[in-house]
């Protein structure tokens, strides 16, 4: 059994041996750049943790772990272009540093390398993993489109919002865990419970990430505070604020979300309304519900309690760190 720190070390050692020092340099430099920015490495870690939970071999899981990290970073490169984001992990985004054409092309080749790394799996496992990955990757793209659609919507329901973040964020987290379970030959019932654990943790994580976008510290968060507000994103905070607001506050929320207003003014006024209505606590409480569901999923998995405790501690640490 490995600790998360040991698994991350194994992953980074593997990544350093496959660091995209290829030609043409202009194509691969942006890939090295986005991967070297770091981040939580949640997706590869979850692949390895899912495999370790069922006593699988880490060497078998490392290529798939790298594939999940590559796909995640591919989505970040393209999402940042769509969102016109200038910062990623407190550094210039790929398109800001290298230009949009190079960013698009480097993102494109990243997705192709995802399949190259997955091809290292045994044929039977490759078929199961590629089926799961493809359906999850489609969900991520669907979630991104829902998120984009919501920006111009007058109102969005809580149900639609939760579906969007389940697709855009949670789909790849739950996929990563189940991929690890498949590689370790876990039975289908346990693999499904692990998938559900990842889905609920993913929704919890995104709710808290939205909260940090509004109320976090830029130095710790790594992105501009209020970025979601500036981009008219209909987050859980915005949806709940619209439900609770009345009179002038509701009119302001609708006006700022539908009109071209300087972003600093928009962020200032909307965050004031969020604070006034107490939506921060509402979002925290909602995130806690999904966190509790995830821990309940974990209880149903037939694995050693000591091994399950590693995932339990991971979920607790993720929740507290995001808080």
Coordinates of C-alpha atoms in Angstrom, one line a residue:
X1 CA 0.0 0.0 0.0
X2 CA 1.2 3.5 -0.9
X3 CA 0.6 6.9 0.6
X4 CA -0.6 9.7 -1.7
X5 CA 2.8 11.3 -1.5
X6 CA 4.5 8.1 -2.6
X7 CA 2.0 7.8 -5.5
X8 CA 2.6 11.4 -6.6
X9 CA 6.4 10.8 -6.5
X10 CA 6.0 7.7 -8.7
X11 CA 3.9 9.7 -11.1
X12 CA 6.3 12.6 -11.3
X13 CA 9.2 10.2 -11.9
X14 CA 7.2 8.7 -14.8
X15 CA 6.3 12.1 -16.2
X16 CA 9.9 13.2 -16.2
X17 CA 10.8 10.3 -18.4
X18 CA 8.0 11.2 -20.9
X19 CA 8.4 15.0 -20.9
X20 CA 7.7 15.8 -24.6
X21 CA 11.2 16.9 -25.7
X22 CA 10.3 16.2 -29.3
X23 CA 10.4 18.1 -32.6
X24 CA 9.1 20.5 -33.7
X25 CA 9.9 22.5 -30.5
X26 CA 7.0 25.0 -31.2
X27 CA 4.5 22.2 -30.9
X28 CA 5.8 20.6 -27.8
X29 CA 7.0 23.5 -25.7
X30 CA 3.5 24.6 -24.8
X31 CA 2.7 21.0 -23.6
X32 CA 5.8 21.0 -21.3
X33 CA 4.8 24.5 -20.1
X34 CA 1.2 23.6 -19.0
X35 CA 2.4 20.3 -17.4
X36 CA 5.2 22.0 -15.6
X37 CA 2.8 24.5 -14.0
X38 CA 1.9 21.8 -11.6
X39 CA -1.5 21.7 -10.0
X40 CA -3.0 19.1 -7.7
X41 CA -2.4 16.1 -10.1
X42 CA -5.7 14.8 -8.9
X43 CA -6.6 12.8 -12.0
X44 CA -3.3 10.7 -12.1
X45 CA -3.3 10.4 -8.3
X46 CA -6.9 9.0 -8.4
X47 CA -5.9 6.4 -11.1
X48 CA -3.1 5.2 -8.9
X49 CA -5.2 5.3 -5.7
X50 CA -8.0 3.4 -7.5
X51 CA -5.5 0.8 -8.6
X52 CA -3.7 0.6 -5.1
X53 CA -7.1 0.2 -3.4
X54 CA -7.4 -3.2 -5.0
X55 CA -3.7 -4.1 -4.7
X56 CA -2.9 -3.5 -8.3
X57 CA 0.6 -2.9 -9.8
X58 CA 1.6 0.8 -10.1
X59 CA 3.7 0.2 -13.1
X60 CA 0.7 -1.0 -15.0
X61 CA -1.3 2.1 -14.0
X62 CA 1.2 4.8 -14.6
X63 CA 0.6 5.2 -18.4
X64 CA -3.1 5.5 -17.8
X65 CA -2.5 8.0 -15.0
X66 CA -0.4 10.1 -17.4
X67 CA -3.2 9.9 -20.0
X68 CA -5.7 11.3 -17.6
X69 CA -3.4 14.2 -16.7
X70 CA -2.8 14.9 -20.4
X71 CA -6.5 15.0 -21.1
X72 CA -7.2 17.3 -18.2
X73 CA -4.5 19.7 -19.3
X74 CA -5.7 19.5 -22.9
X75 CA -9.1 20.7 -21.6
X76 CA -7.5 23.5 -19.6
X77 CA -5.6 24.8 -22.7
X78 CA -8.8 25.0 -24.8
X79 CA -11.1 26.2 -21.9
X80 CA -8.7 29.1 -21.2
X81 CA -9.0 30.1 -24.8
X82 CA -12.8 30.0 -24.7
X83 CA -12.9 31.9 -21.5
X84 CA -10.2 34.4 -22.6
X85 CA -8.4 33.7 -19.3
X86 CA -5.1 35.3 -18.7
X87 CA -3.9 33.3 -15.6
X88 CA -3.6 29.6 -14.8
X89 CA -1.9 28.7 -11.5
X90 CA -0.7 32.3 -11.2
X91 CA 1.2 32.1 -14.6
X92 CA 0.2 33.2 -18.1
X93 CA -2.2 30.8 -19.8
X94 CA -0.8 28.9 -22.7
X95 CA -2.5 31.0 -25.3
X96 CA -1.3 34.2 -23.6
X97 CA 2.3 33.0 -23.6
X98 CA 2.5 31.2 -27.0
X99 CA -0.5 32.6 -29.0
X100 CA -3.8 31.0 -29.8
X101 CA -2.7 29.0 -32.9
X102 CA 0.1 27.2 -31.1
X103 CA -2.2 26.7 -28.0
X104 CA -4.9 25.0 -30.2
X105 CA -2.5 22.8 -32.0
X106 CA -0.6 21.7 -28.9
X107 CA -3.9 20.9 -27.2
X108 CA -4.9 18.9 -30.2
X109 CA -1.8 16.7 -30.1
X110 CA -2.1 16.2 -26.3
X111 CA -5.4 14.4 -26.9
X112 CA -3.7 12.1 -29.4
X113 CA -1.0 11.2 -26.9
X114 CA -3.7 10.3 -24.4
X115 CA -4.6 7.4 -26.7
X116 CA -0.9 6.5 -27.2
X117 CA -0.4 6.1 -23.5
X118 CA -3.7 4.1 -23.0
X119 CA -2.5 1.7 -25.7
X120 CA 0.1 0.4 -23.3
X121 CA -2.6 -1.4 -21.4
X122 CA -3.3 -5.1 -21.9
X123 CA -5.8 -5.6 -24.8
X124 CA -8.8 -6.7 -22.6
X125 CA -8.2 -3.9 -20.1
X126 CA -7.6 -1.4 -22.9
X127 CA -11.1 -2.1 -24.3
X128 CA -12.8 -1.5 -21.0
X129 CA -10.7 1.6 -20.2
X130 CA -11.1 3.2 -23.6
X131 CA -14.9 2.6 -23.5
X132 CA -15.1 4.3 -20.1
X133 CA -12.7 7.1 -21.1
X134 CA -14.4 8.0 -24.3
X135 CA -17.8 8.3 -22.7
X136 CA -16.3 10.4 -19.9
X137 CA -14.4 12.6 -22.3
X138 CA -17.6 13.2 -24.2
X139 CA -19.3 14.2 -21.0
X140 CA -16.5 16.7 -20.2
X141 CA -17.0 18.4 -23.6
X142 CA -20.8 18.4 -23.1
X143 CA -20.3 19.9 -19.7
X144 CA -18.1 22.7 -21.2
X145 CA -20.8 23.5 -23.8
X146 CA -23.5 23.6 -21.1
X147 CA -21.3 26.0 -19.1
X148 CA -20.9 28.1 -22.2
X149 CA -24.6 28.1 -22.9
X150 CA -25.4 29.2 -19.4
X151 CA -23.5 32.4 -19.8
X152 CA -26.2 33.9 -22.0
X153 CA -29.1 32.4 -20.1
X154 CA -31.3 34.6 -18.0
X155 CA -31.7 31.9 -15.4
X156 CA -30.3 28.4 -14.8
X157 CA -31.8 25.8 -12.5
X158 CA -29.9 24.1 -9.7
X159 CA -30.6 20.8 -11.4
X160 CA -29.1 21.9 -14.7
X161 CA -26.1 23.5 -12.9
X162 CA -25.3 20.3 -11.0
X163 CA -25.6 18.3 -14.2
X164 CA -23.1 20.6 -15.9
X165 CA -20.5 20.3 -13.2
X166 CA -21.0 16.5 -13.0
X167 CA -20.1 16.4 -16.6
X168 CA -17.4 19.1 -16.8
X169 CA -15.5 18.3 -13.6
X170 CA -16.7 15.1 -11.9
X171 CA -16.7 12.9 -15.0
X172 CA -13.0 12.7 -15.3
X173 CA -12.4 12.3 -11.6
X174 CA -14.8 9.3 -11.4
X175 CA -13.4 7.9 -14.6
X176 CA -9.8 8.1 -13.2
X177 CA -10.7 6.1 -10.2
X178 CA -12.6 3.5 -12.1
X179 CA -9.7 3.2 -14.6
X180 CA -7.4 2.4 -11.7
X181 CA -9.9 -0.2 -10.4
X182 CA -10.1 -1.8 -13.9
X183 CA -6.3 -2.1 -14.1
X184 CA -6.3 -3.8 -10.7
X185 CA -9.0 -6.3 -11.8
X186 CA -11.6 -5.0 -9.3
X187 CA -15.1 -6.5 -9.7
X188 CA -17.7 -4.4 -11.4
X189 CA -19.7 -3.6 -8.3
X190 CA -16.7 -2.2 -6.4
X191 CA -15.6 -0.3 -9.5
X192 CA -19.0 1.3 -9.7
X193 CA -19.0 2.3 -6.1
X194 CA -15.6 3.8 -6.6
X195 CA -16.9 5.7 -9.7
X196 CA -19.7 7.1 -7.6
X197 CA -17.3 8.1 -4.9
X198 CA -15.4 10.1 -7.5
X199 CA -18.6 11.6 -9.0
X200 CA -19.7 13.0 -5.6
X201 CA -16.2 14.2 -4.7
X202 CA -16.0 15.9 -8.0
X203 CA -19.2 17.8 -7.6
X204 CA -18.2 18.8 -4.0
X205 CA -14.8 20.0 -5.4
X206 CA -16.3 22.1 -8.1
X207 CA -18.8 23.7 -5.7
X208 CA -16.0 24.8 -3.5
X209 CA -13.9 25.8 -6.5
X210 CA -16.7 28.2 -7.5
X211 CA -16.7 29.5 -4.0
X212 CA -13.0 30.2 -4.1
X213 CA -13.4 32.0 -7.4
X214 CA -15.6 34.5 -5.6
X215 CA -14.1 34.6 -2.1
X216 CA -10.6 33.1 -2.3
X217 CA -7.2 34.7 -2.3
X218 CA -5.7 35.0 -5.7
X219 CA -2.2 34.0 -4.5
X220 CA -3.6 30.7 -3.3
X221 CA -6.3 30.2 -5.9
X222 CA -4.0 30.8 -8.9
X223 CA -6.6 32.6 -11.0
X224 CA -8.2 36.1 -10.9
X225 CA -10.8 36.4 -8.1
X226 CA -14.2 37.0 -9.6
X227 CA -13.4 35.5 -12.9
X228 CA -16.6 33.5 -13.1
X229 CA -18.6 36.7 -12.4
X230 CA -16.8 38.6 -15.0
X231 CA -17.5 35.8 -17.6
X232 CA -21.3 35.7 -16.6
X233 CA -20.9 32.1 -15.5
X234 CA -24.1 30.8 -13.7
X235 CA -22.5 29.2 -10.7
X236 CA -24.3 27.8 -7.7
X237 CA -23.6 31.1 -6.0
X238 CA -25.4 33.1 -8.8
X239 CA -28.3 30.7 -9.0
X240 CA -28.9 30.8 -5.2
X241 CA -28.5 34.6 -5.1
X242 CA -31.2 35.0 -7.8
X243 CA -33.5 32.7 -5.7
X244 CA -33.0 34.7 -2.6
X245 CA -32.7 38.3 -3.9
X246 CA -35.6 40.6 -4.3
X247 CA -36.2 44.1 -5.6
X248 CA -33.1 46.1 -6.5
X249 CA -30.6 43.2 -5.7
X250 CA -32.3 40.9 -8.2
X251 CA -32.5 43.6 -10.8
X252 CA -28.8 44.2 -10.4
X253 CA -27.9 40.5 -10.7
X254 CA -29.9 40.1 -13.9
X255 CA -28.6 43.4 -15.4
X256 CA -24.9 42.6 -14.7
X257 CA -25.2 39.1 -16.0
X258 CA -26.8 40.1 -19.3
X259 CA -25.1 43.3 -20.2
X260 CA -21.6 44.4 -21.2
X261 CA -20.3 46.1 -18.1
X262 CA -16.7 46.7 -17.1
X263 CA -15.6 43.5 -15.2
X264 CA -14.3 45.3 -12.1
X265 CA -17.6 47.1 -11.6
X266 CA -19.6 43.9 -12.2
X267 CA -17.5 41.8 -9.8
X268 CA -17.6 44.4 -7.1
X269 CA -21.4 44.8 -7.1
X270 CA -22.2 41.1 -7.5
X271 CA -19.9 39.9 -4.8
X272 CA -21.5 42.5 -2.5
X273 CA -24.9 41.0 -3.2
X274 CA -23.5 37.5 -2.6
X275 CA -22.2 38.5 0.8
X276 CA -25.4 40.3 1.7
X277 CA -27.5 37.2 0.9
X278 CA -25.1 34.8 2.7
X279 CA -24.7 32.5 -0.3
X280 CA -21.2 31.5 0.8
X281 CA -22.6 29.3 3.7
X282 CA -25.3 27.9 1.4
X283 CA -22.7 26.7 -1.1
X284 CA -20.5 25.2 1.7
X285 CA -23.5 23.3 3.0
X286 CA -24.3 21.9 -0.4
X287 CA -20.7 20.8 -1.0
X288 CA -20.8 19.0 2.4
X289 CA -23.8 17.0 1.2
X290 CA -21.9 15.6 -1.7
X291 CA -18.8 15.0 0.4
X292 CA -20.9 12.9 2.8
X293 CA -22.4 11.0 -0.1
X294 CA -18.9 10.2 -1.3
X295 CA -17.8 8.8 2.0
X296 CA -21.0 6.6 2.1
X297 CA -20.0 5.2 -1.4
X298 CA -16.6 4.4 0.0
X299 CA -18.2 2.3 2.8
X300 CA -19.8 -0.1 0.3
X301 CA -16.5 -1.0 -1.4
X302 CA -15.1 -4.5 -0.5
X303 CA -11.5 -3.6 0.3
X304 CA -9.3 -3.5 3.4
X305 CA -10.3 -0.7 5.8
X306 CA -6.7 0.5 5.9
X307 CA -6.6 0.9 2.1
X308 CA -10.0 2.6 2.1
X309 CA -8.8 5.0 4.8
X310 CA -6.3 6.5 2.3
X311 CA -9.2 7.6 0.1
X312 CA -11.2 8.7 3.1
X313 CA -8.3 10.9 4.2
X314 CA -7.9 12.2 0.7
X315 CA -11.5 13.3 0.5
X316 CA -11.3 15.0 3.9
X317 CA -8.1 16.8 3.0
X318 CA -9.5 17.9 -0.3
X319 CA -12.6 19.3 1.4
X320 CA -10.6 21.1 4.0
X321 CA -8.0 22.5 1.6
X322 CA -10.7 23.9 -0.7
X323 CA -12.6 25.3 2.3

